[in-house]
């Protein structure tokens, strides 16, 4: 009887081994072997259309399928807006030819088409609010954090968590759960927001954990990727990588921690401090060593996804594991939902650091933060246009409380305005509209804020500085840059160059980036030459009034070459002016720090809101441009 029972056990184990080998050779078979309490489909379309039937457009949505021409006309049609509301649209109607200036800018037509729908929705909301009266004003819409900590909320299917106002740099998603089931595979997807009538949303990050490997390897692996309707799945990034070399870094962090995939001998993870039984899993002498992997079946894991400046980082149990660079047009502000599926028993999901505006009743310094309306064609010494995205509420508030408080700004010698595109999310646009009308320092742009079309903002800044105002100098900077505008103005006056000036951190011999996965990738069709003409780095550069006027003039004529890297585009435009006879003066300024902060800066880039406040405090206390260091 014992022999018979032992034979059954051996037969059962042998069957499991055969099943395991079959699954590895046939990854798609996993879907038929899932635990009944979980879903782990690698195919993105399966869980957007779980029945597997062809996607058919709902006739009710046909009314949302509007031509680009119709939407563009709605962007610029007259609206019932007050004079104060129109202050944030002073460059809007000057940009009505953007559709004819879209060649060379990826996603340009899409950005205008989506903006048409977003603008129509925003205007409808504003009209409804006006009709409802002052007592029916909507409260703050964008939360700072979202928590799901009740097991009943997770269920046994795909867990979905809506992100109302997108993500920004510093936002994080913490997932606490235990990989389980037959295979222990699971995935986390950050998907984009969609407008009515749109096809399936893009996947900004596909984070696929395969504890028992895949068809390429039997070893555990993390696969990261993106998906869009236009480009399908992108190129996979694997951790550990297939090749031995993995020198890539994102935000100065390894794309894959070198310990992942190495022999486990001597490696003690953070979980080992409270899961002592793991140490029994270390190989004995002579046994085949196991390999380190941050996730294990049956063991709780705390995984945190964080938005960085250049990409997305994942840490597990407090240890950095992977980094994933943002890909073209797939940026954190676009994230509208988190989806978690597969063999993982969720305990909690916490999203924090979300973009949110300040409650006006709690803004004690509101009066000094507001900007007064500027008379048309008012003469100023310097106009500063600040690039900002719609949900970057905190960065704009940091600028208002710091370098926008310089005396030269407060007395009117320097004017500062934020240039902000629309968002695909209605809540964000409503918050943005309130902010624009409260502080009076925002210029709205008639397009969705994709990175590949920010060159249009450069044109808008030139228009504002020469057509709305009459500025001697026009500067472009970013909302994460701290600009010592008093010192900048002093330097410009000292240089005493009022014509043909490009002032900034100038690059004279740069080459196009030909790396396909780079955010700054340029195809030979976009720029066939080996080198760019001289250009100044985007965190802070200044042009004289005549150059800005030339940009506006060429734009109106339709003769302006569009290029998706806006700072290089300005260099290209200036080179064309030079070829037509303009005398160009390149003034290099090494105190413009493009990669952070160094003592003596005039511009410090990549500054978080708390760092901006710290820099301002140091300047007020010591009168020295010293940096803030955070441990």
mmCIF file of C-alpha atoms in Angstrom, residues 83-92 368-380 382-389 392 395-397 399-400 403-406 408-421 432 435-445 449 457-471 473-481 483 485 538-539 541:
data_model
loop_
_atom_site.group_PDB
_atom_site.id
_atom_site.type_symbol
_atom_site.label_atom_id
_atom_site.label_comp_id
_atom_site.label_asym_id
_atom_site.label_seq_id
_atom_site.Cartn_x
_atom_site.Cartn_y
_atom_site.Cartn_z
ATOM 1 C CA UNK A 83 -12.321 90.659 -19.296
ATOM 2 C CA UNK A 84 -10.577 89.160 -16.270
ATOM 3 C CA UNK A 85 -11.139 85.630 -17.603
ATOM 4 C CA UNK A 86 -9.710 86.639 -20.975
ATOM 5 C CA UNK A 87 -6.413 87.617 -19.327
ATOM 6 C CA UNK A 88 -5.261 83.981 -19.441
ATOM 7 C CA UNK A 89 -5.991 83.817 -23.193
ATOM 8 C CA UNK A 90 -3.906 86.752 -24.426
ATOM 9 C CA UNK A 91 -1.771 84.552 -26.693
ATOM 10 C CA UNK A 92 -4.521 82.011 -27.457
ATOM 11 C CA UNK A 368 1.163 89.071 -2.579
ATOM 12 C CA UNK A 369 1.029 85.977 -4.810
ATOM 13 C CA UNK A 370 -1.435 87.481 -7.275
ATOM 14 C CA UNK A 371 -0.202 89.203 -10.429
ATOM 15 C CA UNK A 372 -1.839 92.383 -11.609
ATOM 16 C CA UNK A 373 -3.073 92.669 -15.176
ATOM 17 C CA UNK A 374 -0.412 94.206 -17.425
ATOM 18 C CA UNK A 375 -1.454 96.930 -19.891
ATOM 19 C CA UNK A 376 -1.095 95.912 -23.540
ATOM 20 C CA UNK A 377 2.306 96.834 -25.047
ATOM 21 C CA UNK A 378 3.687 97.859 -21.664
ATOM 22 C CA UNK A 379 7.469 98.243 -21.796
ATOM 23 C CA UNK A 380 9.433 95.933 -19.492
ATOM 24 C CA UNK A 382 12.672 91.388 -19.125
ATOM 25 C CA UNK A 383 9.771 89.047 -19.782
ATOM 26 C CA UNK A 384 10.095 85.511 -18.381
ATOM 27 C CA UNK A 385 7.944 82.754 -19.878
ATOM 28 C CA UNK A 386 7.805 79.636 -17.709
ATOM 29 C CA UNK A 387 6.984 76.230 -19.185
ATOM 30 C CA UNK A 388 4.579 74.325 -16.929
ATOM 31 C CA UNK A 389 2.187 71.395 -17.310
ATOM 32 C CA UNK A 392 2.111 70.991 -11.784
ATOM 33 C CA UNK A 395 5.787 73.885 -8.749
ATOM 34 C CA UNK A 396 3.900 77.005 -9.814
ATOM 35 C CA UNK A 397 3.111 77.860 -6.192
ATOM 36 C CA UNK A 399 7.780 79.878 -8.075
ATOM 37 C CA UNK A 400 5.150 82.371 -6.860
ATOM 38 C CA UNK A 403 11.871 84.095 -7.230
ATOM 39 C CA UNK A 404 8.632 85.678 -8.442
ATOM 40 C CA UNK A 405 8.844 87.770 -5.247
ATOM 41 C CA UNK A 406 12.010 89.594 -6.353
ATOM 42 C CA UNK A 408 12.289 93.709 -9.916
ATOM 43 C CA UNK A 409 9.203 91.541 -10.497
ATOM 44 C CA UNK A 410 7.027 93.262 -7.916
ATOM 45 C CA UNK A 411 7.757 96.760 -9.279
ATOM 46 C CA UNK A 412 7.153 95.676 -12.888
ATOM 47 C CA UNK A 413 10.636 95.796 -14.445
ATOM 48 C CA UNK A 414 10.350 92.044 -14.956
ATOM 49 C CA UNK A 415 7.112 90.248 -15.887
ATOM 50 C CA UNK A 416 6.580 86.505 -15.359
ATOM 51 C CA UNK A 417 3.918 84.252 -16.887
ATOM 52 C CA UNK A 418 3.372 80.476 -16.920
ATOM 53 C CA UNK A 419 2.592 78.865 -20.281
ATOM 54 C CA UNK A 420 0.378 75.845 -19.737
ATOM 55 C CA UNK A 421 -1.321 73.491 -22.187
ATOM 56 C CA UNK A 432 -6.253 75.071 -13.749
ATOM 57 C CA UNK A 435 -5.865 78.933 -10.593
ATOM 58 C CA UNK A 436 -5.428 81.070 -13.711
ATOM 59 C CA UNK A 437 -8.251 83.390 -12.690
ATOM 60 C CA UNK A 438 -7.075 83.578 -9.083
ATOM 61 C CA UNK A 439 -3.399 84.406 -9.619
ATOM 62 C CA UNK A 440 -3.531 86.093 -13.036
ATOM 63 C CA UNK A 441 -0.158 84.752 -14.188
ATOM 64 C CA UNK A 442 -1.092 81.832 -16.463
ATOM 65 C CA UNK A 443 -1.361 81.797 -20.238
ATOM 66 C CA UNK A 444 -3.392 78.823 -21.462
ATOM 67 C CA UNK A 445 -2.327 77.092 -24.670
ATOM 68 C CA UNK A 449 0.690 69.388 -23.299
ATOM 69 C CA UNK A 457 5.117 77.308 -26.228
ATOM 70 C CA UNK A 458 8.386 78.933 -27.279
ATOM 71 C CA UNK A 459 6.513 80.651 -30.097
ATOM 72 C CA UNK A 460 3.819 81.745 -27.623
ATOM 73 C CA UNK A 461 6.446 83.242 -25.300
ATOM 74 C CA UNK A 462 7.916 85.224 -28.203
ATOM 75 C CA UNK A 463 4.419 86.456 -29.112
ATOM 76 C CA UNK A 464 3.635 87.520 -25.539
ATOM 77 C CA UNK A 465 6.971 89.279 -25.057
ATOM 78 C CA UNK A 466 6.687 91.310 -28.271
ATOM 79 C CA UNK A 467 2.970 91.577 -29.065
ATOM 80 C CA UNK A 468 1.239 91.624 -25.677
ATOM 81 C CA UNK A 469 4.170 93.316 -23.924
ATOM 82 C CA UNK A 470 7.107 95.231 -25.317
ATOM 83 C CA UNK A 471 10.033 93.509 -23.610
ATOM 84 C CA UNK A 473 14.624 90.783 -23.467
ATOM 85 C CA UNK A 474 12.563 87.584 -23.515
ATOM 86 C CA UNK A 475 13.538 84.599 -21.362
ATOM 87 C CA UNK A 476 12.349 81.001 -21.393
ATOM 88 C CA UNK A 477 12.642 78.770 -18.306
ATOM 89 C CA UNK A 478 10.897 75.824 -16.594
ATOM 90 C CA UNK A 479 8.746 75.577 -13.481
ATOM 91 C CA UNK A 480 11.390 73.395 -11.783
ATOM 92 C CA UNK A 481 14.092 76.027 -12.312
ATOM 93 C CA UNK A 483 15.962 81.878 -11.595
ATOM 94 C CA UNK A 485 16.061 87.283 -12.176
ATOM 95 C CA UNK A 538 16.231 75.065 -22.166
ATOM 96 C CA UNK A 539 16.265 75.569 -18.359
ATOM 97 C CA UNK A 541 17.999 81.257 -22.015
#
